Coordinates of C-alpha atoms in Angstrom, one line a residue:
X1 CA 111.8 103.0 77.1
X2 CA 111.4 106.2 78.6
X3 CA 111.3 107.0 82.4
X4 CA 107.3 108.0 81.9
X5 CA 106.5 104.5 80.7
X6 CA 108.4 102.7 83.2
X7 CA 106.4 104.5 86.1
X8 CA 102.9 104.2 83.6
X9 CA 102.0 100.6 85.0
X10 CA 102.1 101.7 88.7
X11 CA 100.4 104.6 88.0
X12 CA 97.7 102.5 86.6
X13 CA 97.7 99.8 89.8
X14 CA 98.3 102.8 92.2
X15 CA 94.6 104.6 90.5
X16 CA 92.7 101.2 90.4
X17 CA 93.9 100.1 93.8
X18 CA 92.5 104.2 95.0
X19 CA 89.5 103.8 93.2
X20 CA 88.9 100.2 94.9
X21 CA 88.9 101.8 98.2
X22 CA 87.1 105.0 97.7
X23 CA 83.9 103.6 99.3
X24 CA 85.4 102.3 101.9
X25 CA 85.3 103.9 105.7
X26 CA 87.8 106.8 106.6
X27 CA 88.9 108.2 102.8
X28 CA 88.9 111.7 103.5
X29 CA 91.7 111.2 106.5
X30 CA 93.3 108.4 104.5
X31 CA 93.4 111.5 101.3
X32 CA 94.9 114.5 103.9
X33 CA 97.3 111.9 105.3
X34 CA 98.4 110.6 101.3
X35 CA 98.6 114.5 100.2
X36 CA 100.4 115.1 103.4
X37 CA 103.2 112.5 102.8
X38 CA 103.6 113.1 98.8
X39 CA 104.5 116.8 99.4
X40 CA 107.1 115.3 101.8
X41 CA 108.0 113.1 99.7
X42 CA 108.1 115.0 97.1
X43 CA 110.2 118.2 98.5
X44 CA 112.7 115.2 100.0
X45 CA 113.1 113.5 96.2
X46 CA 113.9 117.4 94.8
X47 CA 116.5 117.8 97.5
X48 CA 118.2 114.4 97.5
X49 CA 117.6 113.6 93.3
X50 CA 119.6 117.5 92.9
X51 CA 122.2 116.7 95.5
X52 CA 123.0 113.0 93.9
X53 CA 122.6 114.4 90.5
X54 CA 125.2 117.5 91.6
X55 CA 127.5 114.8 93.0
X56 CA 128.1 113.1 89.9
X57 CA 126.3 109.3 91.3
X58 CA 123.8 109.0 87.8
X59 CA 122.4 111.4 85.2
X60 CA 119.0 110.8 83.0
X61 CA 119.9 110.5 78.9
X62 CA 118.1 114.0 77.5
X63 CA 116.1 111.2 75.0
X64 CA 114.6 109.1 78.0
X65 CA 113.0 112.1 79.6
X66 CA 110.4 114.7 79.1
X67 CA 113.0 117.5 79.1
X68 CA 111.2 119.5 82.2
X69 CA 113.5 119.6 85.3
X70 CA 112.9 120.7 88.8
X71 CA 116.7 121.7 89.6
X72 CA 118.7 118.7 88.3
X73 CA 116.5 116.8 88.5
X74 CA 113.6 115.6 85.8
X75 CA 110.0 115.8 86.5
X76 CA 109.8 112.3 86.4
X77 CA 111.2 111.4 89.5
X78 CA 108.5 113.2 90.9
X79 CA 105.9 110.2 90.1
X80 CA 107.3 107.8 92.2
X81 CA 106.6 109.2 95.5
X82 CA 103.4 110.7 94.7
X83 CA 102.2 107.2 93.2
X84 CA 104.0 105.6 96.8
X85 CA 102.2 108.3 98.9
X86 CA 98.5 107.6 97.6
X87 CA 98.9 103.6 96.3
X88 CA 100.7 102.2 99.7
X89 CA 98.1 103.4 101.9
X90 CA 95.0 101.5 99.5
X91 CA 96.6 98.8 99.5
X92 CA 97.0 98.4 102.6
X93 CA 93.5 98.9 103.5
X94 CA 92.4 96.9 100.5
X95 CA 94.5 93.6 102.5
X96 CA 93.4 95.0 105.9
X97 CA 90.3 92.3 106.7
X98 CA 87.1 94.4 106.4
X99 CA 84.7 94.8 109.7
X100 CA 81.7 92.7 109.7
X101 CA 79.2 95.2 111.2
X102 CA 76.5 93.0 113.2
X103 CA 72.8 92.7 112.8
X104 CA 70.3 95.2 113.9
X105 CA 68.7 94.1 117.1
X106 CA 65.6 92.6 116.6
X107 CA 62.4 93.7 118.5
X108 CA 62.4 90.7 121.0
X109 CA 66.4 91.3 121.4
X110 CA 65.3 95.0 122.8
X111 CA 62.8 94.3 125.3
X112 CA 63.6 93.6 128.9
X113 CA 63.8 89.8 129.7
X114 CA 60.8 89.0 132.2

């Protein structure tokens, strides 16, 4: 099984548990905040996957992996943190216990009592 398939099915959880909470309230900050974290994420995998790679602790077999490297390291590895940096945070607000918004006041809620 290649490295692509293996990170396929989270992909797939990580998109439907996104798309799931694209209606709900505050998307656009919970977006910036998801691209914000993947490029960390991101530029930290690149530096530690090269230096760990370098070092001797693994290697990737050339036949599990899609051949295109960022250093050391294959493209691959990229997929985890960027599916991490935009599933964890809809999830999280798909468990978080949604606000009941209450009732419009009624007209005899509105007038002064007499």
């Amino acid at each position: 099984m290649t490295y692509a398939l293996i990170v396929a099915p989270f992909t797939v959880l990580g998109l439907l548990a996104f798309a799931a909470t694209a209606r709900r309230p505050a998307l656009r900050r919970r977006l910036a905040a998801s691209v914000v974290t993947a490029v960390i994420l991101v530029v930290l995998t690149v530096i530690f996957d090269n230096a760990m790679i370098a070092a001797g602790l693994f290697t990737y077999p050339d036949a599990l992996i899609s051949g295109i490297r960022v250093g050391l390291a294959p493209i691959e590895d990229l997929s985890y943190p960027i599916v991490a940096a935009f599933a964890v945070p809809a999830i999280a607000e798909l468990l978080r216990p949604r606000r009941r918004v209450p009732p419009a006041p009624t007209d005899t809620e509105t007038e002064p009592a007499r």
